[in-house]
mmCIF file of C-alpha atoms in Angstrom:
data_model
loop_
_atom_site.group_PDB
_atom_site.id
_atom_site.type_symbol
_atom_site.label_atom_id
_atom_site.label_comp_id
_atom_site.label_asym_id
_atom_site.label_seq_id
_atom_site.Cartn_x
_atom_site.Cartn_y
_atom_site.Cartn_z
ATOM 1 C CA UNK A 1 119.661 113.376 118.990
ATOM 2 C CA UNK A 2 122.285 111.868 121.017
ATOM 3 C CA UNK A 3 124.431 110.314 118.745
ATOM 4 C CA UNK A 4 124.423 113.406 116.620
ATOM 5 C CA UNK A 5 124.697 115.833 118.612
ATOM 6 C CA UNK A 6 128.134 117.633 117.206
ATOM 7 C CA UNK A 7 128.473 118.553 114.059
ATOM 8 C CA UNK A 8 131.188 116.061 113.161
ATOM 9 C CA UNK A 9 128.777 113.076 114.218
ATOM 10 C CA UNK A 10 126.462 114.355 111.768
ATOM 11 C CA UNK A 11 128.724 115.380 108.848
ATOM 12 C CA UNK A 12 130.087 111.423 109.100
ATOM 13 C CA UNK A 13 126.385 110.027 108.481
ATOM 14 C CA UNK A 14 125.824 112.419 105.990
ATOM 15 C CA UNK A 15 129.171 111.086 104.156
ATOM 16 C CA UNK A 16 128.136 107.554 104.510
ATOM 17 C CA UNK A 17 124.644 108.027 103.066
ATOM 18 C CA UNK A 18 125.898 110.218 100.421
ATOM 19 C CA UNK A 19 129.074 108.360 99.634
ATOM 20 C CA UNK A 20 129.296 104.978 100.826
ATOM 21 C CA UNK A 21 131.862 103.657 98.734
ATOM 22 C CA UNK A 22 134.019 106.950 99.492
ATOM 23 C CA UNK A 23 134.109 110.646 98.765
ATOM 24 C CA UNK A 24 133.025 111.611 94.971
ATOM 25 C CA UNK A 25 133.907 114.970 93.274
ATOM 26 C CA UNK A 26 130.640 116.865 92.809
ATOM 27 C CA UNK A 27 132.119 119.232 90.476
ATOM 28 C CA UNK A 28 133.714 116.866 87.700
ATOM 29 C CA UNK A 29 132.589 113.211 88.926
ATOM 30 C CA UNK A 30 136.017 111.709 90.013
ATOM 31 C CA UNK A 31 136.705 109.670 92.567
ATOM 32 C CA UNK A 32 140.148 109.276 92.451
ATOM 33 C CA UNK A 33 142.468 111.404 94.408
ATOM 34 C CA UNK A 34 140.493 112.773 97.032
ATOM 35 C CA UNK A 35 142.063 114.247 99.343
ATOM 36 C CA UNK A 36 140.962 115.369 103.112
ATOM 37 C CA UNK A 37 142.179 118.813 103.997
ATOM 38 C CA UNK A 38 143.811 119.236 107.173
ATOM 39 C CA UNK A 39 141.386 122.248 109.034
ATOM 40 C CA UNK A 40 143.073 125.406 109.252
ATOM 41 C CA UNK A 41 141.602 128.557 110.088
ATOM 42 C CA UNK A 42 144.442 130.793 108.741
ATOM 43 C CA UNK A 43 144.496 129.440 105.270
ATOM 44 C CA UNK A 44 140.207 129.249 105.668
ATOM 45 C CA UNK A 45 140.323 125.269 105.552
ATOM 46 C CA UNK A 46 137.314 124.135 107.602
ATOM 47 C CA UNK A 47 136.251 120.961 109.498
ATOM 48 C CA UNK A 48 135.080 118.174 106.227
ATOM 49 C CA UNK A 49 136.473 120.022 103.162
ATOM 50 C CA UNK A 50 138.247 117.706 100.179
ATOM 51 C CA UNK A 51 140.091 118.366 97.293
ATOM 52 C CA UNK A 52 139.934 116.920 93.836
ATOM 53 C CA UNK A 53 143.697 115.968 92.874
ATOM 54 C CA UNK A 54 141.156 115.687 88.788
ATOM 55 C CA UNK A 55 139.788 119.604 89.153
ATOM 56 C CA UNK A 56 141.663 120.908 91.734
ATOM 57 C CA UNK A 57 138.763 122.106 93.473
ATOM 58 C CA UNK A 58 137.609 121.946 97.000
ATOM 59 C CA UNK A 59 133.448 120.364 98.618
ATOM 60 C CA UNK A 60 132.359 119.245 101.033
ATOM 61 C CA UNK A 61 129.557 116.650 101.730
ATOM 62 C CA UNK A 62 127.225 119.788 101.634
ATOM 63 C CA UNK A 63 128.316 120.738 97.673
ATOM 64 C CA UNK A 64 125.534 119.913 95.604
ATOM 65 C CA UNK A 65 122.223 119.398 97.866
ATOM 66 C CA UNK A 66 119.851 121.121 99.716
ATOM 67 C CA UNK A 67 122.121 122.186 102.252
ATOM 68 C CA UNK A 68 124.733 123.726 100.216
ATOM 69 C CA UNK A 69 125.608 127.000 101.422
ATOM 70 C CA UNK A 70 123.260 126.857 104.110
ATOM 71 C CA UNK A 71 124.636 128.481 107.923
ATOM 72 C CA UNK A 72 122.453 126.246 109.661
ATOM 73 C CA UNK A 73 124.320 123.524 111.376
ATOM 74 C CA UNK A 74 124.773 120.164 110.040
ATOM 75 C CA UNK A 75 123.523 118.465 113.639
ATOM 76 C CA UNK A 76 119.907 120.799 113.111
ATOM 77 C CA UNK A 77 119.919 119.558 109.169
ATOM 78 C CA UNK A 78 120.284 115.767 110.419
ATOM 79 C CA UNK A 79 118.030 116.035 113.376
ATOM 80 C CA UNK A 80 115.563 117.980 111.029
ATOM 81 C CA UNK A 81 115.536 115.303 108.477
ATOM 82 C CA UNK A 82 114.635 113.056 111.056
ATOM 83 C CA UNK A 83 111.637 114.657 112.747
ATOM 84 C CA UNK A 84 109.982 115.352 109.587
ATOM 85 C CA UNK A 85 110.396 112.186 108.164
ATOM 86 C CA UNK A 86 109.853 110.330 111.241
ATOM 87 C CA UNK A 87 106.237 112.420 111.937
ATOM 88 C CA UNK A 88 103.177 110.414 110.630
ATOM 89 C CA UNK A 89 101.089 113.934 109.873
ATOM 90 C CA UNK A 90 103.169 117.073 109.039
ATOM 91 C CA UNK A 91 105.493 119.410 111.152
ATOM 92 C CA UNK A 92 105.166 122.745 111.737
ATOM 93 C CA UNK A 93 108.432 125.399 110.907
ATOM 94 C CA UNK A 94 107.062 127.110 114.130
ATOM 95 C CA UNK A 95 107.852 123.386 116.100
ATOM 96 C CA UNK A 96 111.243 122.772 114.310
ATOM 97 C CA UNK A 97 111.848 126.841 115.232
ATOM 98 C CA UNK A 98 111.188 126.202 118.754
ATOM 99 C CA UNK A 99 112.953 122.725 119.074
ATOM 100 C CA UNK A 100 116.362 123.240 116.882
ATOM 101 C CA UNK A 101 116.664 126.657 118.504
ATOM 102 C CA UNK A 102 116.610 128.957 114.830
ATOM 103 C CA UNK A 103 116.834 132.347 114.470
ATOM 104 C CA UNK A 104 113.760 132.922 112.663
ATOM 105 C CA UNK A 105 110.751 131.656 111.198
ATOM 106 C CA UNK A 106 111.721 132.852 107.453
ATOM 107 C CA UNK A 107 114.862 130.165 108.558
ATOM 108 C CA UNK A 108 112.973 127.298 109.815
ATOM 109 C CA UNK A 109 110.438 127.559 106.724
ATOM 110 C CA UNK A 110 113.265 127.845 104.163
ATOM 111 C CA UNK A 111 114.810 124.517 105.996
ATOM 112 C CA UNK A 112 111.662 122.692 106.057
ATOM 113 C CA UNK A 113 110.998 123.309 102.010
ATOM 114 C CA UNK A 114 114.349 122.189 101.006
ATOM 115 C CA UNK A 115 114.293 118.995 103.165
ATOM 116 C CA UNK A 116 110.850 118.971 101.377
ATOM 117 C CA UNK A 117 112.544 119.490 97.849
ATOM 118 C CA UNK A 118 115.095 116.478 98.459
ATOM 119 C CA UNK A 119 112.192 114.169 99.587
ATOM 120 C CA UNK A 120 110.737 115.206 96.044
ATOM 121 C CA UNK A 121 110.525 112.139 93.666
ATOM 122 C CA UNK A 122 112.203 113.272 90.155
ATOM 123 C CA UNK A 123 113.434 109.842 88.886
ATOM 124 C CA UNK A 124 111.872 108.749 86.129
ATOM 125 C CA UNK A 125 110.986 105.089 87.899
ATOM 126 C CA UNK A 126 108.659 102.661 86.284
ATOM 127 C CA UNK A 127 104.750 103.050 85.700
ATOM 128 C CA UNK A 128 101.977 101.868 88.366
ATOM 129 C CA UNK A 129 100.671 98.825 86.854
ATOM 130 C CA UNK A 130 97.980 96.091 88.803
ATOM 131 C CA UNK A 131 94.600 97.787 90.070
ATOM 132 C CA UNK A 132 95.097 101.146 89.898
ATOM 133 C CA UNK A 133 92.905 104.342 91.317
ATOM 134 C CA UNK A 134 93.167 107.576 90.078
ATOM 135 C CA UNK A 135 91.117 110.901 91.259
ATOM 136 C CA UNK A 136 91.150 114.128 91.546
ATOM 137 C CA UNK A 137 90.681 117.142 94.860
ATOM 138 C CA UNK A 138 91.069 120.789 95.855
ATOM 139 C CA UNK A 139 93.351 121.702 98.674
ATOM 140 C CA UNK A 140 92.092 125.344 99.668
ATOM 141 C CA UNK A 141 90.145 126.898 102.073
ATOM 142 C CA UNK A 142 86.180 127.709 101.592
ATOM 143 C CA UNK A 143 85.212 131.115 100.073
ATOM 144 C CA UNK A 144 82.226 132.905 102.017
ATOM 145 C CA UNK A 145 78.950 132.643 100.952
ATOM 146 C CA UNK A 146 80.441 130.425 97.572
ATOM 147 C CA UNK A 147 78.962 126.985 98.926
ATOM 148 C CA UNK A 148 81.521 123.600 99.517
ATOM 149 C CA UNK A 149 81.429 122.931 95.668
ATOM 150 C CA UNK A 150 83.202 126.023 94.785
ATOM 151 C CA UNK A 151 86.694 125.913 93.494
ATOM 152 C CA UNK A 152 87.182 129.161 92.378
ATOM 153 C CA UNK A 153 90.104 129.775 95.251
ATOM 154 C CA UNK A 154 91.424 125.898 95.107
ATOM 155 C CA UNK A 155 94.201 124.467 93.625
ATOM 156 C CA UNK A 156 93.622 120.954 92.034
ATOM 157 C CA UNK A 157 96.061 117.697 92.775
ATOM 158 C CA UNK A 158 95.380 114.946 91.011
ATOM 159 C CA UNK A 159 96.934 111.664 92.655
ATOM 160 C CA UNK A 160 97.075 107.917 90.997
ATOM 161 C CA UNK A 161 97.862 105.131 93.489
ATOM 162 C CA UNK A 162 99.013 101.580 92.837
ATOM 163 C CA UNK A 163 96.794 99.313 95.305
ATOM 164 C CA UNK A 164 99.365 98.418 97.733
ATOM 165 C CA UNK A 165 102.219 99.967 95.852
ATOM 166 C CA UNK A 166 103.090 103.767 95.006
ATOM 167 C CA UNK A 167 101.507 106.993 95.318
ATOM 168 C CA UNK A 168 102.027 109.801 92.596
ATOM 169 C CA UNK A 169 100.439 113.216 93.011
ATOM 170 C CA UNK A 170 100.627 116.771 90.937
ATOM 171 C CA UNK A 171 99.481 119.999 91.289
ATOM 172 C CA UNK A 172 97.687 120.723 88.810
ATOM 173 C CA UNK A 173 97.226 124.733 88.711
ATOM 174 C CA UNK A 174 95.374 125.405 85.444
ATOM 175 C CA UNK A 175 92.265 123.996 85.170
ATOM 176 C CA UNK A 176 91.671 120.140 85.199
ATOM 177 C CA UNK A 177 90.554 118.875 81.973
ATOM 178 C CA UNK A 178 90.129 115.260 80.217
ATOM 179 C CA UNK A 179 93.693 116.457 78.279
ATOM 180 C CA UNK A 180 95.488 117.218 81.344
ATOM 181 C CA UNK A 181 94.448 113.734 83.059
ATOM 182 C CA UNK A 182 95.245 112.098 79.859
ATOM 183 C CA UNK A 183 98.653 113.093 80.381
ATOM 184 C CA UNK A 184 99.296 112.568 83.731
ATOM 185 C CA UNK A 185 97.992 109.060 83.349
ATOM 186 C CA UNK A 186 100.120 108.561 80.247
ATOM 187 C CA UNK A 187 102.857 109.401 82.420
ATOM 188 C CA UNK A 188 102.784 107.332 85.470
ATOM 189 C CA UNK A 189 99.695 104.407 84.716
ATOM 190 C CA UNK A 190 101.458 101.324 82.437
ATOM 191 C CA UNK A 191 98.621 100.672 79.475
ATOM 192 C CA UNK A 192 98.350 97.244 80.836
ATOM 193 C CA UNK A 193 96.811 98.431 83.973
ATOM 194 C CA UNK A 194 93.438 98.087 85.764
ATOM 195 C CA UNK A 195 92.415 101.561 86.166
ATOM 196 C CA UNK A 196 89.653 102.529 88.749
ATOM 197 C CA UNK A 197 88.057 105.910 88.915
ATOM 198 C CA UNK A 198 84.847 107.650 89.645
ATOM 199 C CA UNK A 199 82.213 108.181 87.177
ATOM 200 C CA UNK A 200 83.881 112.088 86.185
ATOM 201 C CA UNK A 201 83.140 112.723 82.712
ATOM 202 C CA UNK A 202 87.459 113.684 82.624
ATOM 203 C CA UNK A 203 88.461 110.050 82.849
ATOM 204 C CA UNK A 204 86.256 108.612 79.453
ATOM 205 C CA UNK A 205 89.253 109.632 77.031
ATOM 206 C CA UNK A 206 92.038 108.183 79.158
ATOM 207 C CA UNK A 207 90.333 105.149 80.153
ATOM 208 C CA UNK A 208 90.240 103.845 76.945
ATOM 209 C CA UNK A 209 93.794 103.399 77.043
ATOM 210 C CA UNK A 210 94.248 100.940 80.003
ATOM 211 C CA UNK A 211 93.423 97.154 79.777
ATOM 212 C CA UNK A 212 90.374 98.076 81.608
ATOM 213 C CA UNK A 213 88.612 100.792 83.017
ATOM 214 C CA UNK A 214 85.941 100.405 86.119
ATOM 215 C CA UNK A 215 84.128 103.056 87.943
ATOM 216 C CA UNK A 216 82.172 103.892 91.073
ATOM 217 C CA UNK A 217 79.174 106.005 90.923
ATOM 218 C CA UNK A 218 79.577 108.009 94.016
ATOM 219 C CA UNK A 219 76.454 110.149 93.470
ATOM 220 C CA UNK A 220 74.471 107.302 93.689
ATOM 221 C CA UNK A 221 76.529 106.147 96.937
ATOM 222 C CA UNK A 222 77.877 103.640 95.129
ATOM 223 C CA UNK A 223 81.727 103.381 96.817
ATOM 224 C CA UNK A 224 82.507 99.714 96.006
ATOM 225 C CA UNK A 225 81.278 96.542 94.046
ATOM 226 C CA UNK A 226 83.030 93.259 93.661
ATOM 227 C CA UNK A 227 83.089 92.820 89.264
ATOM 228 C CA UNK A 228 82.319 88.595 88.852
ATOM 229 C CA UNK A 229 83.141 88.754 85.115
ATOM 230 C CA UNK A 230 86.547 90.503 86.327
ATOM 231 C CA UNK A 231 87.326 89.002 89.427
ATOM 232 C CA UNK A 232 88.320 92.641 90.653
ATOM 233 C CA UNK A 233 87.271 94.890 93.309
ATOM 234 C CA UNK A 234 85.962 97.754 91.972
ATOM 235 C CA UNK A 235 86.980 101.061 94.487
ATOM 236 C CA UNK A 236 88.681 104.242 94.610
ATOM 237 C CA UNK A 237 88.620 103.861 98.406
ATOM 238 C CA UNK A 238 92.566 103.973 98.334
ATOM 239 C CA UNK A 239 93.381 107.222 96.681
ATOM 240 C CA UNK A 240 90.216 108.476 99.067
ATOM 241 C CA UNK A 241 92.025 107.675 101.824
ATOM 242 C CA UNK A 242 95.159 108.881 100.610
ATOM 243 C CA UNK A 243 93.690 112.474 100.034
ATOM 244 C CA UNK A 244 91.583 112.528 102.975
ATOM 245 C CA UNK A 245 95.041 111.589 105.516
ATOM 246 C CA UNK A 246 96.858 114.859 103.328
ATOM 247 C CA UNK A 247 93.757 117.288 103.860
ATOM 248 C CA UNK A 248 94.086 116.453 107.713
ATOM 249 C CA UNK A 249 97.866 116.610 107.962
ATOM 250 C CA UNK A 250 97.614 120.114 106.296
ATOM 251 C CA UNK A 251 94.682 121.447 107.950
ATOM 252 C CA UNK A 252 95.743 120.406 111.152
ATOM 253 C CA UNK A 253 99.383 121.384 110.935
ATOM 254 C CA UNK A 254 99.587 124.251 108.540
ATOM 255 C CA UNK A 255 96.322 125.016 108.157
ATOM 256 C CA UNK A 256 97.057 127.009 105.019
ATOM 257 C CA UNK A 257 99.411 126.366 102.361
ATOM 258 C CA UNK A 258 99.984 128.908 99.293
ATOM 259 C CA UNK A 259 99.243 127.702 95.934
ATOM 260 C CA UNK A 260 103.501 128.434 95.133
ATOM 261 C CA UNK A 261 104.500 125.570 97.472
ATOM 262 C CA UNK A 262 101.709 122.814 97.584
ATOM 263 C CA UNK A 263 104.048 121.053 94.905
ATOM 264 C CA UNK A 264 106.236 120.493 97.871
ATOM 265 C CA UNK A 265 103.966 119.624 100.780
ATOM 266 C CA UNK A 266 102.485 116.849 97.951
ATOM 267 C CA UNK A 267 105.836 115.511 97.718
ATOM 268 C CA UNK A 268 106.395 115.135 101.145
ATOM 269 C CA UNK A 269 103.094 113.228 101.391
ATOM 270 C CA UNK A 270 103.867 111.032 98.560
ATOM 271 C CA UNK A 271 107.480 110.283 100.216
ATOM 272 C CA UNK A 272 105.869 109.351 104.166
ATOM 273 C CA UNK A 273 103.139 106.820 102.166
ATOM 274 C CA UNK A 274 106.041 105.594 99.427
ATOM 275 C CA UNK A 275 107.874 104.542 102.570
ATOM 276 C CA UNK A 276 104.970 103.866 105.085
ATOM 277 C CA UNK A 277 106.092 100.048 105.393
ATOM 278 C CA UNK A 278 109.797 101.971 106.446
ATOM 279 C CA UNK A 279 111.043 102.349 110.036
ATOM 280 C CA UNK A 280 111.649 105.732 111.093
ATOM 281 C CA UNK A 281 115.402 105.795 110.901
ATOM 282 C CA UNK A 282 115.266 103.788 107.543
ATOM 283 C CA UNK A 283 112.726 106.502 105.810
ATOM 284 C CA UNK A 284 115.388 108.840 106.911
ATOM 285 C CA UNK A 285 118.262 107.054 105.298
ATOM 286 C CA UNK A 286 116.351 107.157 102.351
ATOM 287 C CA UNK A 287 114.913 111.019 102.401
ATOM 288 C CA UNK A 288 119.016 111.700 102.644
ATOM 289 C CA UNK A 289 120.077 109.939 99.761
ATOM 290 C CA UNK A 290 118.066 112.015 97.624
ATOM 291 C CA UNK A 291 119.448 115.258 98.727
ATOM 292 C CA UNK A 292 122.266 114.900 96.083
ATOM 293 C CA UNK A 293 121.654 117.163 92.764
ATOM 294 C CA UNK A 294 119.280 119.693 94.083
ATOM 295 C CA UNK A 295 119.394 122.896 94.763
ATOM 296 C CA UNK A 296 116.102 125.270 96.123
ATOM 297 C CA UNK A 297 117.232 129.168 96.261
ATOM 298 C CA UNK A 298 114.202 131.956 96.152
ATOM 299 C CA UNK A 299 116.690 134.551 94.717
ATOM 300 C CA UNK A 300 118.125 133.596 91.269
ATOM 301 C CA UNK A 301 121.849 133.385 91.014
ATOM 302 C CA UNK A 302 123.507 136.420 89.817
ATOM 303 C CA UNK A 303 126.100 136.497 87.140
ATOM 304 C CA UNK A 304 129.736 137.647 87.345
#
């Protein structure tokens, strides 16, 4: 917080994570005559604007990300990145509210989902392959006199982990059937994997198309078994884990989240274990770099 501290400090790192082999157009692509602008506040040229000698048009670092168009200062957006990246659990908007000094609490929220929108995963990166576990939960609070097993006011997320590797999760907000985990698992899970799973009736179809398909019976408390045929540990003790860490980080930060924005509290729990082997500063360098090509707005652009 030191070292960033002016806005200049900040709009530099931002630069060098964004563009670390120079400035890049974000409206045509070029890198080739950029220019830096010379601030002036008569002719409305501000501190970090270029030009594009290709498209004659002006950006800055902010063009084209999360932060584009955005009053809050670039020092809060760094120092923002940092603290929720750096925090183990979850943060608050109330916390980064009191500590960055916003305006309001509609501010700090709308800050706090767009950092949560770059930290969002939407490459299309290879499969999980090796051992892995794949199960379903309900994030949602209980409904009164409805008993723990009812999901009636839940939303599903269905998460396949990599044993030592990758986390994937989606919200699933229609119902969860064998078709929908077919196609998740068709999606991220290579065919030549080892999948692992409990012994839910929605797994039988998509099992069949992995090199092997184990289960635990968890209503016998069965939780583990070593296979000798195999050589394999049989467990969905990972992606157990994995959802029981996320229902505490919610529960104890949020302790509600609507069903329109779980999409992006999942992907900011995917990010923190993707990068769990990270140091702080180096899971920020990398939440960052992914806040080029996105843009989050609640109101739809209008026309001219």
């Amino acid at each position: 917080m030191r070292r960033y501290s002016t806005d200049e400090a900040a709009r530099a790192y931002f630069e060098r994570m964004r563009w670390p082999n120079g400035a890049v157009c974000p409206h045509c692509g070029s890198s080739d005559k950029i220019y830096a602008l010379t601030p002036n506040k008569k002719a409305r040229i501000r501190e970090g604007l270029y030009k594009c000698g290709t498209c004659d048009d002006r950006f800055s670092v902010t063009v084209g990300t999360v932060m584009e168009a955005s009053k809050i200062p670039l020092h809060k957006w760094l120092i923002a990145f940092y603290i929720m990246c750096a925090s183990k659990t979850q943060v608050s908007a109330l916390q980064l509210q009191r500590q960055l000094e916003l305006g309001s609490y509609h501010t700090a929220l709308f800050l706090c989902h767009r950092i949560r929108f770059a930290l969002k995963d939407v490459s299309t990166g290879g499969k999980l392959v090796g051992e892995v576990e794949a199960d379903e939960t309900y994030i949602g609070g209980k409904a009164r006199g409805k008993g723990r097993g009812y999901t009636g006011n839940k939303v599903a997320l269905v998460s396949v982990v990599e044993r030592g590797g990758d986390v994937r999760s989606t919200v699933v907000k229609q119902r969860v059937n064998s078709m929908v985990i077919d196609t998740l698992l068709k999606r991220h899970v290579a065919d030549e994997a080892h999948l692992n799973t409990d012994e839910s009736p929605l797994y039988n179809k998509a099992g069949k198309r992995f090199a092997s398909h184990a289960r635990v019976n968890h209503s016998a408390e069965e939780y583990g078994y070593y296979d000798y045929r195999s050589g394999r540990t049989v467990t969905t003790n990972t992606v157990e884990g994995f959802f029981g860490n996320s229902k505490r980080s919610l529960d104890g930060t949020h302790h509600h989240v609507s069903r329109q924005h779980l999409d992006l509290y999942a992907a900011e729990l995917d990010f923190k274990y993707n990068t769990r082997k990270e140091s702080d500063g180096e899971r920020t360098s990398q939440g960052i770099r992914r806040i080029e090509g996105k843009r989050l707005m609640y109101r739809p652009k209008v026309s001219s």
